[in-house]
Coordinates of N, CA and C in Angstrom, one line a residue:
M1 N -14.5 9.2 -32.1 CA -14.0 8.5 -30.7 C -14.0 9.0 -29.7
Y2 N -14.4 8.7 -28.7 CA -14.3 9.1 -27.7 C -13.9 8.9 -26.5
D3 N -12.7 9.7 -25.5 CA -11.6 9.5 -24.3 C -12.7 8.1 -23.0
Q4 N -11.9 6.4 -22.8 CA -12.2 5.8 -22.0 C -11.7 5.7 -21.1
P5 N -12.2 5.6 -19.7 CA -11.0 5.4 -18.8 C -10.6 4.5 -18.7
R6 N -10.0 4.7 -18.0 CA -8.5 3.2 -18.0 C -8.7 3.0 -16.3
A7 N -7.9 1.8 -16.5 CA -8.5 1.2 -15.1 C -7.1 1.8 -14.5
N8 N -7.6 1.2 -12.8 CA -6.9 2.3 -12.2 C -6.1 3.1 -12.7
Q9 N -6.6 4.2 -13.3 CA -6.3 5.7 -13.4 C -5.5 6.1 -11.9
P10 N -5.0 7.1 -11.7 CA -4.3 7.7 -10.7 C -5.3 8.6 -10.0
Q11 N -6.3 8.5 -8.5 CA -6.8 10.0 -8.6 C -6.3 10.8 -7.9
K12 N -7.5 12.1 -8.5 CA -7.0 13.4 -7.8 C -6.9 13.1 -6.2
A13 N -6.2 14.2 -6.1 CA -6.3 14.3 -4.6 C -7.7 14.0 -3.5
M14 N -7.3 13.6 -2.8 CA -7.7 13.2 -1.7 C -7.7 13.7 -0.1
T15 N -8.5 13.6 0.8 CA -8.2 14.2 1.9 C -8.1 12.9 3.2
F16 N -8.1 13.2 4.0 CA -7.5 12.0 5.1 C -8.7 11.7 5.3
D17 N -9.3 12.6 5.8 CA -10.9 11.7 6.2 C -11.4 11.2 5.2
Q18 N -11.4 11.5 3.4 CA -12.0 10.7 2.0 C -11.2 9.4 2.6
M19 N -9.8 9.4 2.7 CA -9.3 7.8 2.8 C -9.2 7.2 3.7
L20 N -9.9 7.6 4.6 CA -10.2 7.1 5.9 C -11.5 6.6 5.8
E21 N -12.4 6.9 4.9 CA -14.0 6.5 4.8 C -13.6 5.3 4.1
R22 N -13.1 4.9 2.9 CA -12.9 4.4 1.6 C -12.0 3.1 2.8
V23 N -11.1 3.4 2.9 CA -10.5 2.4 3.8 C -12.1 1.3 5.1
R24 N -12.0 2.6 5.8 CA -13.1 1.8 6.2 C -14.5 1.1 5.3
H25 N -14.6 1.8 4.1 CA -16.1 0.9 2.8 C -14.8 -0.7 3.3
E26 N -13.7 -1.0 2.5 CA -13.0 -2.0 1.7 C -12.8 -2.7 2.9
G27 N -12.5 -2.3 3.8 CA -11.9 -3.5 5.0 C -13.0 -3.3 6.5
A28 N -13.9 -3.4 6.0 CA -15.6 -2.8 7.0 C -15.4 -3.1 8.2
H29 N -14.5 -2.0 8.9 CA -14.0 -1.4 9.6 C -15.7 -1.1 10.2
P30 N -15.8 -1.3 11.5 CA -16.7 -0.4 12.6 C -17.1 0.8 12.6
T31 N -15.2 1.0 12.9 CA -15.5 2.9 13.4 C -14.0 2.8 12.6
R32 N -14.5 4.5 12.1 CA -12.9 5.6 11.7 C -12.5 5.2 12.8
E33 N -12.4 5.5 14.2 CA -11.2 4.3 14.6 C -10.0 3.7 13.8
R34 N -11.1 2.3 13.9 CA -10.3 1.2 13.7 C -9.9 0.9 12.4
A35 N -10.3 2.4 11.3 CA -9.4 2.2 9.5 C -8.4 3.1 10.0
A36 N -8.5 3.9 11.4 CA -7.3 5.3 10.9 C -6.3 4.0 12.0
Q37 N -6.2 3.1 12.6 CA -5.5 2.2 13.3 C -5.4 1.5 12.0
S38 N -5.3 1.5 11.1 CA -4.9 0.2 10.0 C -4.5 0.7 9.4
I39 N -4.5 1.8 8.7 CA -4.1 3.0 7.6 C -2.7 3.1 7.7
H40 N -2.6 3.4 10.1 CA -1.6 4.1 10.4 C -0.5 3.1 10.4
N41 N -1.0 1.7 11.0 CA -0.4 0.2 10.5 C 0.6 -0.1 9.7
V42 N -1.1 -0.2 8.4 CA -0.2 -0.8 7.1 C 1.5 -0.2 6.7
L43 N 0.5 1.6 6.6 CA 1.2 2.4 5.9 C 2.9 2.8 6.8
A44 N 3.1 2.8 8.0 CA 4.6 2.8 8.8 C 5.3 1.7 8.4
A45 N 4.6 0.5 8.1 CA 5.2 -0.8 7.4 C 5.7 -0.9 7.1
L46 N 4.9 0.1 5.4 CA 5.4 -0.1 4.0 C 6.1 1.6 4.1
G47 N 6.5 1.9 4.6 CA 7.2 2.6 5.0 C 8.6 2.8 5.7
R48 N 8.6 1.6 5.6 CA 9.6 1.5 6.4 C 10.5 -0.1 5.6
Q49 N 9.7 -0.2 4.1 CA 9.9 -1.0 3.1 C 10.0 -0.9 1.7
L50 N 9.6 0.2 1.6 CA 10.3 1.3 0.1 C 11.3 2.5 0.8
T51 N 11.7 2.6 -0.7 CA 12.8 3.5 -0.1 C 13.1 4.2 -1.7
G52 N 14.2 5.2 -1.8 CA 13.8 6.2 -2.9 C 12.5 6.7 -3.9
D53 N 12.5 7.0 -4.5 CA 12.7 7.6 -5.8 C 10.4 7.4 -4.7
E54 N 10.7 6.4 -5.3 CA 8.6 5.5 -5.3 C 8.7 5.7 -3.4
R55 N 9.8 6.0 -2.5 CA 8.7 6.4 -0.9 C 8.3 7.8 -1.4
V56 N 9.0 8.9 -1.7 CA 8.9 10.0 -2.1 C 7.8 10.1 -3.4
D57 N 7.8 10.2 -4.0 CA 6.3 9.9 -5.2 C 5.3 9.4 -4.6
L58 N 5.0 8.5 -3.8 CA 4.7 7.9 -2.9 C 3.7 9.0 -1.8
A59 N 4.7 9.2 -2.1 CA 4.7 10.2 -0.4 C 3.5 11.4 -0.6
Q60 N 4.1 11.8 -1.6 CA 2.9 13.1 -2.4 C 1.6 12.9 -2.9
C61 N 1.7 11.8 -3.4 CA 0.3 10.9 -3.9 C -0.9 11.4 -2.6
L62 N -0.7 10.7 -1.6 CA -1.4 10.3 -0.4 C -1.2 11.8 0.3
P63 N -2.9 12.0 1.6 CA -3.1 12.8 1.7 C -1.6 12.9 3.0
V64 N -1.5 14.0 3.1 CA -1.1 14.7 4.7 C -0.1 13.9 5.4
E65 N -1.9 13.5 5.8 CA -1.7 12.8 7.5 C -0.8 11.6 7.5
A66 N -1.5 10.7 6.4 CA -0.6 9.0 4.7 C 0.8 9.4 5.0
A67 N 1.1 10.6 4.4 CA 2.7 10.7 4.2 C 3.2 10.9 5.2
L68 N 2.5 11.8 6.6 CA 3.4 11.7 7.7 C 4.0 10.8 7.8
T69 N 2.6 9.2 8.3 CA 2.7 8.2 8.7 C 4.3 7.0 7.8
L70 N 4.0 7.5 5.9 CA 4.3 6.8 5.7 C 6.0 7.0 5.7
T71 N 6.5 8.1 6.0 CA 8.1 8.4 5.9 C 8.3 8.7 7.1
A72 N 7.8 8.7 8.0 CA 8.2 8.7 10.0 C 9.1 7.7 10.1
H73 N 9.5 6.8 10.2 CA 9.8 5.4 9.8 C 11.3 5.5 8.8
I74 N 12.5 5.1 9.9 CA 13.7 4.7 8.6 C 13.5 3.6 8.1
P75 N 13.6 3.5 7.2 CA 13.4 2.3 5.8 C 14.3 0.8 6.1
S76 N 13.6 -0.2 6.8 CA 14.5 -1.3 7.1 C 15.5 -1.8 6.5
T77 N 16.4 -2.3 7.0 CA 18.0 -3.0 5.8 C 17.3 -3.9 5.4
E78 N 16.8 -4.9 6.5 CA 15.8 -6.1 5.7 C 14.6 -6.1 5.2
Q79 N 15.1 -6.1 3.3 CA 13.8 -6.6 2.7 C 12.9 -7.8 3.3
L80 N 11.3 -7.6 3.5 CA 10.6 -8.6 3.2 C 10.0 -8.7 2.3
T81 N 9.2 -10.6 1.5 CA 8.8 -10.5 1.2 C 7.1 -9.8 1.2
G82 N 6.0 -10.0 0.6 CA 5.3 -9.9 0.5 C 4.4 -10.5 1.8
W83 N 4.5 -12.1 2.6 CA 4.1 -12.5 2.8 C 5.0 -12.2 4.9
G84 N 6.3 -12.1 4.8 CA 7.2 -11.5 5.2 C 6.5 -10.5 6.4
F85 N 5.9 -9.4 5.1 CA 5.5 -8.2 5.4 C 4.0 -8.5 6.9
V86 N 3.4 -9.2 6.0 CA 1.9 -9.7 6.3 C 2.7 -10.2 8.0
K87 N 3.5 -11.2 8.0 CA 3.6 -12.0 9.9 C 4.3 -10.3 9.8
D88 N 5.0 -9.7 9.7 CA 5.7 -8.6 10.3 C 4.7 -7.9 11.3
L89 N 3.6 -7.4 10.5 CA 2.6 -6.5 10.6 C 1.8 -7.1 11.4
A90 N 1.5 -8.2 11.0 CA 0.3 -9.0 12.8 C 1.6 -9.1 14.0
E91 N 2.9 -9.0 14.2 CA 3.6 -9.3 15.1 C 3.3 -8.1 16.2
R92 N 3.6 -6.9 15.8 CA 4.0 -5.5 15.7 C 2.3 -5.0 16.3
T93 N 1.7 -5.9 15.5 CA 0.1 -5.4 15.9 C -0.6 -6.3 16.5
G94 N 0.4 -6.7 16.9 CA -0.9 -8.1 18.1 C -1.5 -8.2 16.9
T95 N -1.9 -8.6 16.3 CA -2.8 -9.6 15.4 C -2.5 -11.2 15.1
S96 N -4.1 -11.6 13.8 CA -3.2 -12.3 13.6 C -3.0 -12.3 12.0
P97 N -1.9 -13.3 11.3 CA -1.6 -13.0 10.1 C -2.8 -12.4 9.0
A98 N -4.2 -13.2 9.2 CA -5.1 -12.9 8.7 C -5.7 -11.5 9.0
V99 N -5.7 -11.1 10.1 CA -6.6 -9.8 10.5 C -5.7 -8.8 9.6
A100 N -4.4 -9.3 10.0 CA -2.9 -8.0 9.6 C -3.3 -8.1 7.9
R101 N -3.4 -9.4 6.7 CA -3.8 -9.0 5.4 C -4.8 -8.7 4.9
W102 N -5.7 -8.4 5.7 CA -7.2 -8.1 5.3 C -6.7 -6.8 6.3
D103 N -6.5 -5.9 7.0 CA -6.0 -4.7 6.5 C -5.1 -4.6 5.3
T104 N -3.6 -5.2 5.7 CA -3.0 -4.5 4.6 C -3.6 -4.1 2.8
G105 N -4.6 -5.5 2.4 CA -5.4 -5.1 1.7 C -6.6 -4.3 1.5
A106 N -7.0 -3.9 2.5 CA -7.9 -2.9 2.3 C -6.9 -1.3 2.2
V107 N -6.4 -1.3 2.6 CA -5.6 -0.1 2.6 C -4.4 0.6 1.3
L108 N -4.2 -1.0 0.8 CA -3.5 -0.9 -0.2 C -4.2 -0.7 -1.4
A109 N -5.3 -1.3 -1.0 CA -6.6 -0.8 -2.2 C -6.7 0.3 -2.6
V110 N -7.0 1.7 -1.5 CA -7.0 2.9 -1.9 C -5.1 4.0 -2.4
V111 N -4.6 2.7 -1.7 CA -3.3 3.2 -2.0 C -2.7 2.8 -3.7
T112 N -2.8 2.0 -4.0 CA -3.2 1.7 -5.7 C -4.2 2.6 -6.3
R113 N -5.2 3.2 -6.0 CA -5.9 3.9 -6.8 C -5.4 5.5 -7.0
L114 N -5.0 6.0 -5.8 CA -4.5 7.2 -5.1 C -2.6 6.8 -6.0
A115 N -2.2 6.6 -6.3 CA -0.3 5.9 -6.8 C -0.6 6.1 -8.2
G116 N -1.5 5.1 -8.9 CA -2.2 5.5 -10.2 C -1.2 3.8 -10.7
P117 N -0.7 3.7 -11.9 CA -0.6 2.5 -12.7 C 1.0 2.4 -12.9
D118 N 1.7 3.4 -13.2 CA 2.6 3.9 -13.8 C 3.8 3.5 -11.9
L119 N 3.3 4.5 -11.6 CA 3.5 4.6 -10.1 C 4.0 3.2 -9.4
L120 N 2.4 2.8 -9.4 CA 2.1 1.4 -8.0 C 3.4 0.2 -9.2
A121 N 3.8 0.5 -10.5 CA 5.0 -0.4 -11.5 C 6.1 -0.5 -10.4
R122 N 6.8 0.9 -10.7 CA 8.0 1.4 -10.4 C 7.7 0.8 -8.6
I123 N 6.9 1.1 -7.9 CA 7.5 0.4 -6.4 C 6.8 -1.2 -6.6
L124 N 6.4 -1.5 -7.0 CA 6.5 -3.2 -7.1 C 7.6 -3.8 -7.5
R125 N 8.5 -2.5 -8.3 CA 10.0 -3.6 -9.3 C 10.9 -3.1 -8.0
R126 N 10.5 -2.4 -7.1 CA 11.5 -2.0 -5.6 C 11.3 -2.7 -4.6
L127 N 10.8 -3.4 -4.2 CA 10.2 -4.4 -3.5 C 9.8 -6.0 -3.9
P128 N 10.8 -6.6 -3.2 CA 10.9 -8.1 -3.0 C 9.2 -8.8 -3.6
G129 N 9.5 -9.7 -4.5 CA 8.4 -10.3 -4.0 C 7.2 -10.7 -3.7
G130 N 5.8 -10.8 -3.7 CA 4.6 -11.2 -3.1 C 3.9 -10.0 -3.0
Y131 N 4.5 -8.4 -3.0 CA 3.6 -7.0 -3.1 C 3.0 -7.2 -4.0
A132 N 2.8 -7.4 -5.1 CA 1.9 -7.3 -6.5 C 0.2 -7.8 -5.6
L133 N 0.2 -9.5 -4.8 CA -1.3 -9.2 -4.2 C -1.6 -8.7 -3.1
L134 N -0.4 -7.8 -3.0 CA -0.4 -6.8 -1.8 C -2.0 -5.4 -1.5
F135 N -1.1 -5.6 -2.8 CA -1.9 -4.6 -3.7 C -2.7 -4.6 -5.2
G136 N -3.5 -5.4 -4.8 CA -4.6 -5.7 -5.2 C -4.1 -6.3 -6.9
Q137 N -2.4 -6.7 -7.2 CA -2.9 -6.6 -8.9 C -2.7 -8.5 -8.7
A138 N -2.4 -8.6 -10.1 CA -1.7 -10.3 -11.0 C 0.0 -10.2 -10.2
E139 N 0.4 -11.4 -9.7 CA 1.2 -11.2 -9.4 C 2.4 -11.9 -10.7
L140 N 3.1 -11.2 -11.3 CA 3.9 -11.8 -12.6 C 5.3 -12.2 -12.4
R141 N 5.5 -13.6 -12.9 CA 6.7 -13.8 -12.5 C 8.5 -13.5 -13.0
R142 N 9.0 -12.5 -11.8 CA 10.3 -11.9 -12.5 C 10.7 -12.9 -13.3
P143 N 11.8 -12.4 -14.6 CA 12.5 -13.7 -15.1 C 13.9 -13.8 -14.3
E144 N 14.0 -15.8 -14.4 CA 15.3 -15.5 -13.8 C 17.0 -15.7 -15.1
P145 N 17.8 -15.4 -14.2 CA 18.6 -15.5 -15.3 C 19.3 -17.1 -16.0
A146 N 19.0 -16.3 -17.2 CA 19.6 -18.3 -17.7 C 20.7 -19.4 -16.7
A147 N 21.1 -20.2 -16.7 CA 21.6 -20.8 -16.5 C 23.5 -20.5 -17.3
A148 N 24.4 -20.5 -17.4 CA 25.6 -21.1 -17.4 C 25.7 -22.6 -18.8

C-alpha cells in the first residue's frame, strides 16, 4: 500500500509573497498590488463575519500579514449570508458584485488550501448559508427541524 494524497489537505506554512502570487494567479490579477488589495479586502470582510476559535485557528494558518488583516476588525453583530457578504464587499470596495465575487473566490481558494478540510468544515458550520460556494465547496443543505 502507498499513501495517496488527500484532497484539500492543509498546506504547510506559506509566506505572504507566496500567497500573493497564488491569489494573483487564481484571480488573473494583472499586478501584485491588485492581488494584495483583493487579499486585504476579502480577509477584512471575512474577519468581520468570523468569530470564536475558528477565527483564531484560521489566523494561525495564514501568513502574518494576512492574519493581521483578518483579525484587525471587530466582528460584526450582523451575520451576512454568502451573497450578503459579496454585496457588502462590493459596496465597501466600490466594485460590482461580479468583481467582488471573483476576488472572493480567488482569495478564499488559497485560504481553503491553507486551512485544510477540518478547519474549513468548522468555519462553514459557524457561518450562515452561502459561504461554502465562496470557498469553492459544495453547498450542502442543512437539515431543517421537523414540523411538530
